[in-house]
């Protein structure tokens, strides 16, 4: 088992989740004809996604907090399906 050390951004009640992505990464979300969602990324992209999920999992994050990922703001690669990460 490998140990990984990550910096997890804090949730700010005034502005919400503070996104933190690596400088250069690839991350694509697609939905197949069968409805299966695929997430394809390089090591940096998958690590960046993991950081966002861990940020939402922090105990001070309220239910309903979310981050919308899409290709509009270039968070996901061009042509990606949009994806919402949300705390229940």
Coordinates of N, CA and C in Angstrom, one line a residue:
X1 N 0.8 -1.2 0.0 CA 0.0 0.0 0.0 C 0.9 1.2 0.0
X2 N 0.6 2.2 -0.8 CA 1.3 3.4 -0.9 C 0.7 4.5 -0.1
X3 N 1.5 5.3 0.5 CA 1.0 6.5 1.3 C 1.1 7.7 0.3
X4 N 0.1 8.5 0.3 CA 0.1 9.7 -0.5 C -0.2 10.9 0.4
X5 N 0.6 12.0 0.2 CA 0.4 13.2 1.0 C -0.2 14.2 0.1
X6 N -1.4 14.8 0.4 CA -2.1 15.8 -0.4 C -2.5 17.0 0.5
X7 N -2.5 18.1 -0.2 CA -3.1 19.3 0.5 C -4.5 19.4 0.1
X8 N -5.4 19.4 1.0 CA -6.8 19.5 0.8 C -7.3 20.9 1.1
X9 N -7.9 21.6 0.1 CA -8.4 22.9 0.3 C -9.5 22.9 1.3
X10 N -9.6 24.0 2.1 CA -10.6 24.2 3.1 C -11.9 24.7 2.5
X11 N -13.0 24.4 3.1 CA -14.3 24.9 2.7 C -14.5 26.3 3.3
X12 N -14.9 27.3 2.6 CA -15.1 28.6 3.1 C -16.6 28.9 3.0
X13 N -17.2 29.1 4.2 CA -18.6 29.3 4.3 C -19.1 30.5 3.5
X14 N -18.2 31.5 3.2 CA -18.5 32.7 2.4 C -18.5 32.4 0.9
X15 N -17.6 31.6 0.4 CA -17.5 31.4 -1.0 C -17.7 30.0 -1.4
X16 N -17.8 29.0 -0.5 CA -18.0 27.6 -0.8 C -16.7 26.9 -0.9
X17 N -16.7 25.9 -1.8 CA -15.5 25.0 -2.0 C -14.5 25.8 -2.8
X18 N -13.3 25.8 -2.3 CA -12.2 26.4 -3.0 C -11.5 25.4 -3.8
X19 N -11.6 25.4 -5.1 CA -11.1 24.4 -6.0 C -9.6 24.5 -6.1
X20 N -8.9 23.4 -6.2 CA -7.5 23.4 -6.2 C -7.1 22.3 -7.2
X21 N -6.6 22.7 -8.4 CA -6.2 21.7 -9.4 C -4.7 21.9 -9.8
X22 N -4.1 20.8 -10.2 CA -2.7 20.9 -10.6 C -2.5 21.8 -11.8
X23 N -1.3 22.2 -12.0 CA -1.1 23.2 -13.1 C -1.4 22.6 -14.5
X24 N -0.9 21.4 -14.7 CA -1.1 20.7 -16.0 C -1.7 19.4 -15.8
X25 N -2.9 19.1 -16.4 CA -3.5 17.8 -16.2 C -4.5 17.5 -17.3
X26 N -4.9 16.3 -17.5 CA -5.9 15.9 -18.4 C -7.0 15.1 -17.7
X27 N -8.3 15.5 -17.9 CA -9.4 14.8 -17.3 C -10.6 15.0 -18.2
X28 N -11.2 13.8 -18.6 CA -12.3 13.8 -19.5 C -13.4 12.9 -18.8
X29 N -14.7 13.4 -18.9 CA -15.8 12.7 -18.5 C -16.7 12.4 -19.7
X30 N -17.1 11.2 -19.9 CA -18.0 10.9 -21.0 C -19.1 9.9 -20.5
X31 N -20.2 9.9 -21.3 CA -21.4 9.1 -21.0 C -21.6 8.2 -22.2
X32 N -21.5 6.9 -22.1 CA -21.7 6.0 -23.3 C -23.1 5.8 -23.6
X33 N -23.4 5.2 -24.7 CA -24.8 5.0 -25.2 C -25.5 4.1 -24.2
X34 N -24.8 3.3 -23.4 CA -25.4 2.4 -22.4 C -25.6 3.2 -21.1
X35 N -25.3 4.5 -21.0 CA -25.4 5.2 -19.8 C -24.3 5.2 -18.8
X36 N -23.3 4.4 -19.2 CA -22.1 4.3 -18.3 C -21.2 5.5 -18.4
X37 N -20.9 6.1 -17.2 CA -20.1 7.2 -17.1 C -18.6 6.8 -17.0
X38 N -17.8 7.4 -17.8 CA -16.3 7.1 -17.8 C -15.6 8.4 -17.4
X39 N -14.6 8.2 -16.5 CA -13.7 9.3 -16.2 C -12.3 8.8 -16.6
X40 N -11.7 9.6 -17.5 CA -10.4 9.2 -18.0 C -9.4 10.4 -17.7
X41 N -8.3 10.1 -17.1 CA -7.4 11.2 -16.8 C -6.0 10.7 -16.6
X42 N -5.0 11.6 -16.7 CA -3.7 11.2 -16.4 C -3.5 11.3 -14.9
X43 N -2.3 10.9 -14.4 CA -2.1 10.9 -13.0 C -2.4 12.2 -12.3
X44 N -2.1 13.3 -12.9 CA -2.3 14.6 -12.3 C -3.8 14.9 -12.3
X45 N -4.6 14.6 -13.4 CA -6.0 14.8 -13.4 C -6.8 14.0 -12.4
X46 N -6.4 12.7 -12.3 CA -7.1 11.8 -11.3 C -6.8 12.2 -9.9
X47 N -5.6 12.7 -9.7 CA -5.2 13.2 -8.3 C -6.0 14.4 -8.0
X48 N -6.1 15.4 -9.0 CA -6.9 16.6 -8.8 C -8.3 16.3 -8.5
X49 N -8.9 15.3 -9.2 CA -10.3 14.9 -8.9 C -10.4 14.3 -7.5
X50 N -9.4 13.5 -7.1 CA -9.4 13.0 -5.7 C -9.4 14.1 -4.7
X51 N -8.6 15.1 -4.9 CA -8.5 16.2 -4.0 C -9.8 16.9 -3.8
X52 N -10.5 17.1 -5.0 CA -11.8 17.8 -4.9 C -12.8 16.9 -4.1
X53 N -12.8 15.6 -4.3 CA -13.7 14.7 -3.5 C -13.3 14.7 -2.1
X54 N -12.1 14.7 -1.7 CA -11.7 14.8 -0.3 C -12.0 16.1 0.3
X55 N -12.0 17.2 -0.5 CA -12.4 18.5 0.1 C -13.9 18.5 0.4
X56 N -14.7 17.9 -0.4 CA -16.1 17.8 -0.1 C -16.4 16.8 1.1
X57 N -15.5 15.9 1.4 CA -15.7 15.0 2.4 C -15.3 15.5 3.8
X58 N -14.7 16.7 3.9 CA -14.3 17.2 5.2 C -15.5 17.5 6.1
X59 N -15.3 17.3 7.4 CA -16.4 17.4 8.3 C -17.2 18.8 8.4
X60 N -16.5 19.8 8.0 CA -17.1 21.2 8.1 C -17.9 21.5 6.8
X61 N -17.9 20.7 5.8 CA -18.6 21.0 4.6 C -20.1 20.6 4.7
X62 N -21.0 21.6 4.5 CA -22.4 21.3 4.7 C -23.0 20.5 3.5
X63 N -24.1 19.8 3.9 CA -24.9 19.0 2.8 C -25.3 20.0 1.7
X64 N -25.2 19.6 0.5 CA -25.6 20.4 -0.6 C -24.4 21.1 -1.3
X65 N -23.3 21.2 -0.5 CA -22.1 21.9 -1.1 C -21.7 21.1 -2.4
X66 N -21.3 21.8 -3.4 CA -21.0 21.1 -4.7 C -20.0 21.8 -5.5
X67 N -19.4 21.1 -6.5 CA -18.6 21.7 -7.5 C -19.0 21.2 -8.8
X68 N -19.3 22.1 -9.7 CA -19.6 21.7 -11.1 C -18.4 21.7 -11.9
X69 N -18.1 20.6 -12.6 CA -17.0 20.5 -13.5 C -17.5 20.4 -14.9
X70 N -16.9 21.2 -15.8 CA -17.3 21.1 -17.2 C -16.1 21.6 -18.0
X71 N -16.3 21.7 -19.3 CA -15.2 22.1 -20.2 C -15.3 23.6 -20.5
X72 N -16.4 24.3 -20.0 CA -16.5 25.7 -20.2 C -15.4 26.5 -19.5
X73 N -15.1 26.2 -18.3 CA -14.0 26.9 -17.6 C -12.7 26.1 -17.7
X74 N -12.6 25.1 -18.6 CA -11.5 24.3 -18.9 C -11.0 23.5 -17.7
X75 N -11.9 23.2 -16.8 CA -11.6 22.2 -15.7 C -11.5 20.8 -16.3
X76 N -12.4 20.5 -17.2 CA -12.4 19.2 -17.9 C -11.9 19.5 -19.3
X77 N -11.4 18.4 -19.9 CA -10.9 18.5 -21.3 C -12.1 18.9 -22.2
X78 N -11.8 19.6 -23.3 CA -12.8 20.0 -24.3 C -13.6 18.8 -24.8
X79 N -15.0 19.0 -24.8 CA -15.9 17.9 -25.2 C -16.3 17.0 -24.1
X80 N -15.9 17.2 -22.9 CA -16.3 16.4 -21.8 C -17.7 16.6 -21.4
X81 N -18.4 15.6 -20.9 CA -19.7 15.8 -20.3 C -19.5 16.5 -19.0
X82 N -20.5 17.3 -18.6 CA -20.4 18.0 -17.3 C -20.6 17.0 -16.2
X83 N -20.0 17.3 -15.0 CA -20.1 16.5 -13.9 C -20.3 17.3 -12.6
X84 N -21.2 17.0 -11.7 CA -21.4 17.7 -10.5 C -20.9 16.7 -9.4
X85 N -20.0 17.3 -8.5 CA -19.6 16.6 -7.3 C -20.4 17.3 -6.1
X86 N -21.1 16.5 -5.3 CA -22.0 17.1 -4.3 C -22.0 16.3 -3.0
X87 N -21.9 17.1 -1.9 CA -22.0 16.5 -0.6 C -23.4 16.2 -0.2
X88 N -23.7 15.0 0.3 CA -25.1 14.7 0.7 C -25.2 14.9 2.2

